Short mmCIF file of C-alpha atoms and ligand atoms in Angstrom, two decimals:
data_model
loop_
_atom_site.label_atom_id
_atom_site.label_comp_id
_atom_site.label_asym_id
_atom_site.label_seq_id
_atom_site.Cartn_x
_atom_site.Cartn_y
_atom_site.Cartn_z
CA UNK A 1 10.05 -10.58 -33.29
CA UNK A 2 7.44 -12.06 -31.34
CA UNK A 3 6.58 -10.71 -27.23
CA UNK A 4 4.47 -12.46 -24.82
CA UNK A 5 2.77 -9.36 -22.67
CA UNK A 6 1.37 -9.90 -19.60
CA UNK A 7 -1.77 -8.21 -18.31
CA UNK A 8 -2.40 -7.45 -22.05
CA UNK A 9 -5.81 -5.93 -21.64
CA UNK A 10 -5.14 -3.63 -18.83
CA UNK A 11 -4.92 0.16 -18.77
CA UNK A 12 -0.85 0.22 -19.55
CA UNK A 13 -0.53 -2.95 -21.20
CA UNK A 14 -3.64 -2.33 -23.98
CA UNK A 15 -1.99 0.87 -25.03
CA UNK A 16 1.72 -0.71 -25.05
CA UNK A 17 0.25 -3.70 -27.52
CA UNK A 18 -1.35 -1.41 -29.79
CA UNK A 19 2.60 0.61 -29.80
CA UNK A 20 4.30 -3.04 -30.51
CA UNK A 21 2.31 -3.65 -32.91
CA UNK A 22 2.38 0.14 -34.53
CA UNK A 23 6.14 -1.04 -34.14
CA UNK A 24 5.76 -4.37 -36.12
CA UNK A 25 6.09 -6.52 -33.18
CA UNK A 26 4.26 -9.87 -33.20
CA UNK A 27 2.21 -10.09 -29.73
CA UNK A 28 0.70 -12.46 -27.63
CA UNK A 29 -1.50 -10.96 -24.79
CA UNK A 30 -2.35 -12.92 -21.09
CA UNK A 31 -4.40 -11.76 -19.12
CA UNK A 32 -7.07 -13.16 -16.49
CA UNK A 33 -9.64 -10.37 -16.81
CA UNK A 34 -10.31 -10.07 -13.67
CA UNK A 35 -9.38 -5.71 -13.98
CA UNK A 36 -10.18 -5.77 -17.41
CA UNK A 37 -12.63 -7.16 -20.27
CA UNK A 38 -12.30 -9.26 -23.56
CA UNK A 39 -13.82 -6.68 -25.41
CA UNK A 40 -10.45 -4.39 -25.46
CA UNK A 41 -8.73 -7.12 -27.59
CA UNK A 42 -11.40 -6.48 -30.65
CA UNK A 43 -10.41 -2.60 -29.51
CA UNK A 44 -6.83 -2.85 -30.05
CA UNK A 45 -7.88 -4.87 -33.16
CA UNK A 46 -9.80 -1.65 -34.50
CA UNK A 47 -7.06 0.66 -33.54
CA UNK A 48 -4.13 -1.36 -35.53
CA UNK A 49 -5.96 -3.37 -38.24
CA UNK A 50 -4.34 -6.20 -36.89
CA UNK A 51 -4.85 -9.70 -34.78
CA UNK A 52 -4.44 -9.44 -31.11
CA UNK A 53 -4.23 -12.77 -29.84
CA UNK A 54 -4.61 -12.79 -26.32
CA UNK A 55 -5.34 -16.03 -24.27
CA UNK A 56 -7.18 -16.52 -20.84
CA UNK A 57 -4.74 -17.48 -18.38
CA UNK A 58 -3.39 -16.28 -14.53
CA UNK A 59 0.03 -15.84 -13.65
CA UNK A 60 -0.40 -17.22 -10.20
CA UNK A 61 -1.20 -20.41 -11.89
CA UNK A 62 2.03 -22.02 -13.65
CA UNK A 63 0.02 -24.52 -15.82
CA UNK A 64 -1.84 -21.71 -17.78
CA UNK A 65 1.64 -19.84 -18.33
CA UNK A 66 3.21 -23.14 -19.43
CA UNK A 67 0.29 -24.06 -21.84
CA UNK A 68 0.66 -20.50 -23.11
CA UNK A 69 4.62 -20.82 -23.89
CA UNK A 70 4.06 -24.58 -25.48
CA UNK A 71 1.53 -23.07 -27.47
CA UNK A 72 3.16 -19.96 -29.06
CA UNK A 73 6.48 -20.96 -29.91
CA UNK A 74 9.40 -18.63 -30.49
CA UNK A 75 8.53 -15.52 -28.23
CA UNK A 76 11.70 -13.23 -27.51
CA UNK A 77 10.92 -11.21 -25.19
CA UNK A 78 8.32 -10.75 -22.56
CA UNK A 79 6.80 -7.33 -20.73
CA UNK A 80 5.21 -8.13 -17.62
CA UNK A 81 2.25 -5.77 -16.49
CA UNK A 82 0.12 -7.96 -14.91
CA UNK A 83 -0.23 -7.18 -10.96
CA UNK A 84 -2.80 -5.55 -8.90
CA UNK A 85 -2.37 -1.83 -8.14
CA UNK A 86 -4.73 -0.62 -5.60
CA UNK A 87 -2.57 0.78 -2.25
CA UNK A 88 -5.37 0.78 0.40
CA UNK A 89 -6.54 -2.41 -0.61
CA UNK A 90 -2.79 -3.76 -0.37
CA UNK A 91 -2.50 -2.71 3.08
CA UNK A 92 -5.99 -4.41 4.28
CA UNK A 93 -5.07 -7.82 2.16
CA UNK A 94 -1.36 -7.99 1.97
CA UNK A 95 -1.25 -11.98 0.79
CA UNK A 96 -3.53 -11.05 -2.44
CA UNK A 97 -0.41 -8.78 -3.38
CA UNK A 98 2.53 -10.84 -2.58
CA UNK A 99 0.76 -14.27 -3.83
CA UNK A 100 -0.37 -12.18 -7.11
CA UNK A 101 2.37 -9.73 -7.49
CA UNK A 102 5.33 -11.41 -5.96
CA UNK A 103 4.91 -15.64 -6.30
CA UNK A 104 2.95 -14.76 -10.00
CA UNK A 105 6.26 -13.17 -11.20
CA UNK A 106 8.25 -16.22 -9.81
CA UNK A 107 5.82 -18.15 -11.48
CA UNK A 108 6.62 -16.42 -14.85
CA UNK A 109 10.31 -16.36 -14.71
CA UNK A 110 10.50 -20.09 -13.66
CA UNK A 111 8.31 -21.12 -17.13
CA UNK A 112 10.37 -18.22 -19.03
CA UNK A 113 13.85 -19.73 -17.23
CA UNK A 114 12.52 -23.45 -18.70
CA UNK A 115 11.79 -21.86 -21.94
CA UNK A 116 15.19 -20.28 -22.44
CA UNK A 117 13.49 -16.71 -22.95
CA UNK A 118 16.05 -14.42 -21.37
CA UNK A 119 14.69 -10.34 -21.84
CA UNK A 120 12.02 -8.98 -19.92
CA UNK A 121 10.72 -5.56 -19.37
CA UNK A 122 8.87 -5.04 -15.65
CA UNK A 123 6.64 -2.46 -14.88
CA UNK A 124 7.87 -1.01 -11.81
CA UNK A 125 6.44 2.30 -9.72
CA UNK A 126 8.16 5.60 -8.40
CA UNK A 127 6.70 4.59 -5.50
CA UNK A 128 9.72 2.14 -4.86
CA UNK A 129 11.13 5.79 -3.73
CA UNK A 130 9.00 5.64 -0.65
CA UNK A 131 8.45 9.79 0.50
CA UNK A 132 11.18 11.52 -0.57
CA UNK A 133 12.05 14.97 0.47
CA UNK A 134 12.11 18.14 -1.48
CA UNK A 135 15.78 18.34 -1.50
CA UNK A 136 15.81 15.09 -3.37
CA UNK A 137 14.02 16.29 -6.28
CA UNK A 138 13.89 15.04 -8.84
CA UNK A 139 14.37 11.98 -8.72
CA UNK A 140 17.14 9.99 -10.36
CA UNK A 141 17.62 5.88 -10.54
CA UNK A 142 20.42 6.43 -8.41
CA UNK A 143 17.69 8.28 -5.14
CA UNK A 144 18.11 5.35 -2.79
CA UNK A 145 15.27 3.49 -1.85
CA UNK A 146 13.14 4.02 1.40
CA UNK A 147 11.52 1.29 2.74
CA UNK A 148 7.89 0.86 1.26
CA UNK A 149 4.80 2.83 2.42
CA UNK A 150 2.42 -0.29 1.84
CA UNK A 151 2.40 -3.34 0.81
CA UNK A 152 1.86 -2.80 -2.83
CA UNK A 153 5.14 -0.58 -2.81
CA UNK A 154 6.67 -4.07 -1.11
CA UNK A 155 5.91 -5.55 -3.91
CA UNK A 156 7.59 -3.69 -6.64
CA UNK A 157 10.63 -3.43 -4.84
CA UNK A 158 10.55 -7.41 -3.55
CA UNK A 159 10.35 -7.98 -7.95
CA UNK A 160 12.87 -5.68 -8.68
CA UNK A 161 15.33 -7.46 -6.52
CA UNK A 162 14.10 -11.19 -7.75
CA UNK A 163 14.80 -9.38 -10.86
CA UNK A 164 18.28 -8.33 -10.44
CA UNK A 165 19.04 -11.40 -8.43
CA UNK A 166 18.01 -14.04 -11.54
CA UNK A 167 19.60 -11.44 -13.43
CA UNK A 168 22.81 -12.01 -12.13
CA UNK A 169 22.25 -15.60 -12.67
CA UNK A 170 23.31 -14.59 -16.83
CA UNK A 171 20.00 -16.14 -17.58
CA UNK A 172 17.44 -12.92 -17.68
CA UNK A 173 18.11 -9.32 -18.69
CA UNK A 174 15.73 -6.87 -17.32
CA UNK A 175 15.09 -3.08 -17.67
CA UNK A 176 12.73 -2.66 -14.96
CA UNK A 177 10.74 0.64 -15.85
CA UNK A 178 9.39 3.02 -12.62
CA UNK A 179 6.60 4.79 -14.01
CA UNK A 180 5.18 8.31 -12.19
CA UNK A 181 1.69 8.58 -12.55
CA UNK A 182 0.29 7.16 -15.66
CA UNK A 183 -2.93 8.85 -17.04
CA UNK A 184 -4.96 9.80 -20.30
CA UNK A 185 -6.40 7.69 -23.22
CA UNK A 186 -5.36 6.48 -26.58
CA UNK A 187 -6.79 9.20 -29.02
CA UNK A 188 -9.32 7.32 -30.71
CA UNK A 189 -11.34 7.06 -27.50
CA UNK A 190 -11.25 2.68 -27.97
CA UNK A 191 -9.54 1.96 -25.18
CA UNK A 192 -8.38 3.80 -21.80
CA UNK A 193 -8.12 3.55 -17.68
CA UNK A 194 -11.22 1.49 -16.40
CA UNK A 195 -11.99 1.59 -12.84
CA UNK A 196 -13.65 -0.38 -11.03
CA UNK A 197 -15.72 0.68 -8.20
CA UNK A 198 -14.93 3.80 -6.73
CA UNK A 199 -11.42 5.04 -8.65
CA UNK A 200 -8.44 5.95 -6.27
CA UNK A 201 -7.02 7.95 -8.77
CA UNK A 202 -6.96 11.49 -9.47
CA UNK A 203 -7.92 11.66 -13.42
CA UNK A 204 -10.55 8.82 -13.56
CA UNK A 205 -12.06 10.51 -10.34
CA UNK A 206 -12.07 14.03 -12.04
CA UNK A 207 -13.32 12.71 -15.32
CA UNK A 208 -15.94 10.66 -13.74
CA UNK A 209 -17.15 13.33 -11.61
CA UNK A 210 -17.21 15.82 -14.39
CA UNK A 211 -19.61 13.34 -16.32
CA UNK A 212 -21.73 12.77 -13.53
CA UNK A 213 -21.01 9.19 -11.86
CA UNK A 214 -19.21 11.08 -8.78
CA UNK A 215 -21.13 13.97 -7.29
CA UNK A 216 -17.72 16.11 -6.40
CA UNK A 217 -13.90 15.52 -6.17
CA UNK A 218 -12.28 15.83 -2.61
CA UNK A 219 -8.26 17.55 -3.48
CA UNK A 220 -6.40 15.53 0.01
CA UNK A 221 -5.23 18.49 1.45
CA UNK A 222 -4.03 21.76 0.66
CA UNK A 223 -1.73 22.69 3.59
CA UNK A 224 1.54 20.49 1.84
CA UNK A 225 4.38 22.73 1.19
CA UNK A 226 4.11 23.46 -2.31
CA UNK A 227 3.15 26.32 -4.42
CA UNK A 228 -0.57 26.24 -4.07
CA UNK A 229 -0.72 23.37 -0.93
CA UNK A 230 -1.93 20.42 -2.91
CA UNK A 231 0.55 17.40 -3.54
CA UNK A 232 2.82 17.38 -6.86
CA UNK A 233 2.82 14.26 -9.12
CA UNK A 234 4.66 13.63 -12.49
CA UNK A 235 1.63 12.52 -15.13
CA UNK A 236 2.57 11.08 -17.87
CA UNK A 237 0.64 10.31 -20.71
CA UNK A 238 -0.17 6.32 -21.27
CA UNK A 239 0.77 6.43 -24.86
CA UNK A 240 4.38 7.95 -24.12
CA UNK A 241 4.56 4.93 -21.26
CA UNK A 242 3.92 2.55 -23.68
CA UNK A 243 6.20 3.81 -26.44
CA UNK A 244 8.83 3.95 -23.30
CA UNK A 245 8.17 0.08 -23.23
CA UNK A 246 8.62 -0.41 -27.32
CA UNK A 247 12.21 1.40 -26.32
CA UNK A 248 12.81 -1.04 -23.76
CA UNK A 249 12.22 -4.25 -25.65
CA UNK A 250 14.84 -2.66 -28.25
CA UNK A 251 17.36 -1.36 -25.80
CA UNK A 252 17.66 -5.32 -24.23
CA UNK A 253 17.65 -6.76 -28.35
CA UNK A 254 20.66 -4.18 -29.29
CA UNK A 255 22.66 -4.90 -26.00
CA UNK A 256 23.38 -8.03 -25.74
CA UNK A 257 26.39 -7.49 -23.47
CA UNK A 258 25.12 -4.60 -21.46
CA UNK A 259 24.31 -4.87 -17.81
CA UNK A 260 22.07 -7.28 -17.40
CA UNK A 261 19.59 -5.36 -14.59
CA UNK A 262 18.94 -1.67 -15.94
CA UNK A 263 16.27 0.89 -14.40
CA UNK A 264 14.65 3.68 -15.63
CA UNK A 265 12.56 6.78 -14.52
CA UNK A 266 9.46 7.12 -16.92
CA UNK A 267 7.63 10.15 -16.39
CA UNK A 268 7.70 13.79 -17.67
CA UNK A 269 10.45 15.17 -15.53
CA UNK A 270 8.00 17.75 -14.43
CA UNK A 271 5.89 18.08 -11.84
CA UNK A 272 1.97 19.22 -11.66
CA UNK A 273 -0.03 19.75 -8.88
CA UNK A 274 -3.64 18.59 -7.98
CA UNK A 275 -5.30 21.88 -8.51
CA UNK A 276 -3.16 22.62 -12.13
CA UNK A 277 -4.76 19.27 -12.66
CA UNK A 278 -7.75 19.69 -12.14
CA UNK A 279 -7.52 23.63 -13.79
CA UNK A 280 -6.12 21.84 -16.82
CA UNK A 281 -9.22 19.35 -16.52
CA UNK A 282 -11.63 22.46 -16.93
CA UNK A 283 -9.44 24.57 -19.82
CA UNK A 284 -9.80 21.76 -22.33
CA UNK A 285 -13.01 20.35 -21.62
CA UNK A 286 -14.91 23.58 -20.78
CA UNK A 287 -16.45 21.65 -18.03
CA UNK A 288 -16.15 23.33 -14.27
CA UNK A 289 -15.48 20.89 -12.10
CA UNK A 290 -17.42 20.17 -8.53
CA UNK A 291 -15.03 19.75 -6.12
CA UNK A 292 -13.67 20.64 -2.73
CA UNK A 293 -10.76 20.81 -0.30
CA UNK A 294 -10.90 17.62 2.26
CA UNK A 295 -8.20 16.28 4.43
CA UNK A 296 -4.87 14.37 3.87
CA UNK A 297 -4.83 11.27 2.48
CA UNK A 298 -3.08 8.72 4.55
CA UNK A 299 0.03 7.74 2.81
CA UNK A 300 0.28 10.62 0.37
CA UNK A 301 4.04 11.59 -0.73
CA UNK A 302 3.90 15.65 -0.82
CA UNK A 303 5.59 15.75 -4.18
CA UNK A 304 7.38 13.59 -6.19
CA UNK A 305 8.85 14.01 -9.89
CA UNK A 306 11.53 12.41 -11.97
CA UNK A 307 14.33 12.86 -13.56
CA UNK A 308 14.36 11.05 -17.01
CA UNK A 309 17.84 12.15 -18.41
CA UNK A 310 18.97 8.00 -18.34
CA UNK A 311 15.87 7.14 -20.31
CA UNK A 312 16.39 9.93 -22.51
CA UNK A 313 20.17 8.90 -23.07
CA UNK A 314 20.00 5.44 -23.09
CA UNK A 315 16.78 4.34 -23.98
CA UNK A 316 16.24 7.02 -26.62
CA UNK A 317 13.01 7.58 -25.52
CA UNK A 318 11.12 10.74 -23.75
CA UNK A 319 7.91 12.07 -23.39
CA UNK A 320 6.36 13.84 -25.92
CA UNK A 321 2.83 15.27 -24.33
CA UNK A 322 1.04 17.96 -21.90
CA UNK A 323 -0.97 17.70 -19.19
CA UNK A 324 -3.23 19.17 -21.41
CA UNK A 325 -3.36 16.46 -23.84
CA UNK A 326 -3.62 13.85 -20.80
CA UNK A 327 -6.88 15.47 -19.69
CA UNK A 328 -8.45 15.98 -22.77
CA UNK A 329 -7.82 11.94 -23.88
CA UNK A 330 -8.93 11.26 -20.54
CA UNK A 331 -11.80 13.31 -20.97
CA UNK A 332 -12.86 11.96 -24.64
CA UNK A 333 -12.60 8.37 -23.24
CA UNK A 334 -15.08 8.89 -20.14
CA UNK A 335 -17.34 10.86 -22.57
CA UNK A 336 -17.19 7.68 -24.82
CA UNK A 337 -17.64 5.47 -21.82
CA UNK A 338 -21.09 7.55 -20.91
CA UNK A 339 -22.02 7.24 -25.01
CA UNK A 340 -21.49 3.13 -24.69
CA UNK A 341 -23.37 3.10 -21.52
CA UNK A 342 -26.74 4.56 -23.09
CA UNK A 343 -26.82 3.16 -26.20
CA UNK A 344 -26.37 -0.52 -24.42
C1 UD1 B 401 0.19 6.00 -6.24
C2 UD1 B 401 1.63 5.60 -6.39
C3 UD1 B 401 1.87 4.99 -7.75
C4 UD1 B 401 0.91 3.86 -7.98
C5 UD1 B 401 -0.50 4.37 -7.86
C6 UD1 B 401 -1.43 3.19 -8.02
C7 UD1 B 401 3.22 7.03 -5.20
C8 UD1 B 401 4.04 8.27 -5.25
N1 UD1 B 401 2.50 6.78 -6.29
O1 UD1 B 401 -0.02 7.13 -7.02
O2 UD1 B 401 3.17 4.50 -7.82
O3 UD1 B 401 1.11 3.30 -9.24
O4 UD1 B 401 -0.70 4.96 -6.57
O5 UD1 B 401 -2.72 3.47 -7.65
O6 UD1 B 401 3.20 6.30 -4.25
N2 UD1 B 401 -6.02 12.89 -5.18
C9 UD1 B 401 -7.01 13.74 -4.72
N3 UD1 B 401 -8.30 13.29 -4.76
C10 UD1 B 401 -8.66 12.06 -5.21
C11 UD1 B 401 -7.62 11.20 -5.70
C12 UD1 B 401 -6.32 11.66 -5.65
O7 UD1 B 401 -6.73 14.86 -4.30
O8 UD1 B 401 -9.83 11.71 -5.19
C13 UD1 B 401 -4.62 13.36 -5.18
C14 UD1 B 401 -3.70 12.52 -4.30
O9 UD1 B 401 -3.68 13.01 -3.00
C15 UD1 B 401 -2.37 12.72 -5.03
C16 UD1 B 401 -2.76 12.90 -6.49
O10 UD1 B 401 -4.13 13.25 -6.48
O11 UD1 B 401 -1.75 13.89 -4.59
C17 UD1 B 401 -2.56 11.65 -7.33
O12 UD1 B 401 -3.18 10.56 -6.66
P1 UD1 B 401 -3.36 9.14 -7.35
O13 UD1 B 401 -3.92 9.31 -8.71
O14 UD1 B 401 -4.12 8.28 -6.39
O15 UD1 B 401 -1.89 8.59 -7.54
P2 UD1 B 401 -0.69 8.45 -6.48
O16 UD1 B 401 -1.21 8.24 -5.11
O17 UD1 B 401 0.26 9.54 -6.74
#
């Protein structure tokens, strides 16, 4: 069975390839590369022994999709990663998001309608649940929605309902997947997360301060009522994510009759805070860490963690690895990064 993946090279959608094709699933990769290089496609290569064909093109532009589809013939399924990501930048350039995230995935389902290709997996966010309060922990798919907390948010939840609405139209099936917070590497260091600029993100910022890019990690607060003060996330290891998606693309092939718009909760179903993050950061990589206590972060949801029971029952799929193991792939990848970077 062959799937077209979009955003093929990025941090998710690298590590789901090299899982579809572990799986026996023929790919073919887009991508634009603007958030990512050509070089990871000869690094999926070396990690499955097989070809990764993976063309230039940009979602936002509906003659490179179409030229894709007329070229590769016969693809099943699709699983659509490509979008930006970054929150603050989403709230200082809101069109960039909607004419990327939003019109690029109308883009994609008009050439996929015109196609006949009917089963798509979307890579949706927890962050569709807005700031949820402790009492509504964890979270299930049935947590109603809050209105978004930026414009990125918008734009998952905008493409989940485009998604349910074509849905409805009999001629798409979706399982739109909201991931916590994805982190670690693939274990043979070849491919993982790559920032760039200044990462937003808790691991890369950890793993690149601990190497020596960053001088020292600020934690954004540590007066949040939790435990130890510092904001609770649900990390989940990228390689569990993108077996999660290999579930998805066989959950939509064996039910043909089910509902046609499913979500699911992929994460760990537990919750970690900064500082056991950055304490697990430190256990398995015997490096101390520089860092200190700053303010809030703007935006910041105090704590947020899933409940994955549907994906467990349904999608026959849950995740299988620590924190522990996220920091440590994290923390192999960076040090391969730093090992590229002086032999270039
Ligand atoms: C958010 C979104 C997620 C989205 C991601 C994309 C929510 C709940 N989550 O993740 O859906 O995919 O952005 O970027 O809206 N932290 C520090 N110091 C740092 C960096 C982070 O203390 O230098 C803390 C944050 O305050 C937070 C935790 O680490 O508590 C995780 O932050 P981050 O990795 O940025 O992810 P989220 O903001 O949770």
């Amino acid at each position: 069975m062959k799937v077209l993946v979009t955003g093929a090279t990025g941090f998710i959608g690298s590590h789901t390839v090299v899982e579809l094709q572990h799986a026996g699933y023929d790919v073919v990769g887009i991508d634009n590369f603007e958030n990512s290089t050509p070089n990871v496609i000869k690094q999926v290569e070396a990690i499955t022994g097989k070809t990764f064909i993976c063309e230039q093109a940009d979602i936002r532009d509906k003659k490179s999709i179409h030229a894709v589809l007329q070229k590769h013939g016969g693809i099943q399924a699709v699983i659509h990663f490509a979008a930006y990501k970054a929150v603050g930048e989403s709230v200082a350039e809101p069109l960039k998001y909607y004419g990327n995230n939003v019109a690029g995935t109308v883009n994609l389902l008009n050439e996929l309608q015109e196609k006949d290709i009917t089963d798509l997996v979307f890579s949706s966010s927890c962050t569709v649940y807005g700031n949820v309060s402790s009492d509504m922990l964890p979270v299930t798919e049935e947590t109603p929605l809050m209105p978004a907390f930026s414009p990125y948010g918008n734009t998952k939840q905008i493409c989940e309902e485009v998604l349910r609405d074509q849905s409805q139209t009999g001629k798409l099936r979706v399982v739109s997947l909201r991931y916590f917070n994805p982190i670690g590497a693939h274990d043979s260091a070849r491919i993982g997360e790559l920032p760039i600029g200044v990462p937003n993100n808790l691991v890369p910022f950890i793993t690149q301060t601990a190497i020596g890019i960053r001088k020292q990690l600020t934690v954004f607060g540590n007066d949040y009522a939790t435990p130890d003060g510092t904001c609770i996330r649900d990390y989940i290891h990228v390689v569990d994510l993108a077996k999660a998606h290999v579930a998805a693309i066989a959950f939509l092939q064996q039910r043909k009759s089910a509902d046609s718009f499913s979500v699911f909760n992929i994460g760990t179903g537990k919750g970690n805070s900064v500082l056991e993050a950055i304490h697990s950061f430190e256990k398995v990589s015997g490096q101390k860490l520089n860092y200190t206590i700053g303010p809030r972060r703007a935006g910041d949801v105090e704590q947020i963690y899933a409940s994955c029971s549907k994906a467990e029952n349904e999608l026959k799929w849950k995740a299988e690895r620590d924190l522990d193991n996220c920091m440590l792939t994290a923390w192999n990848w960076e040090k391969k990064l730093a090992e590229q970077k002086q032999n270039a």
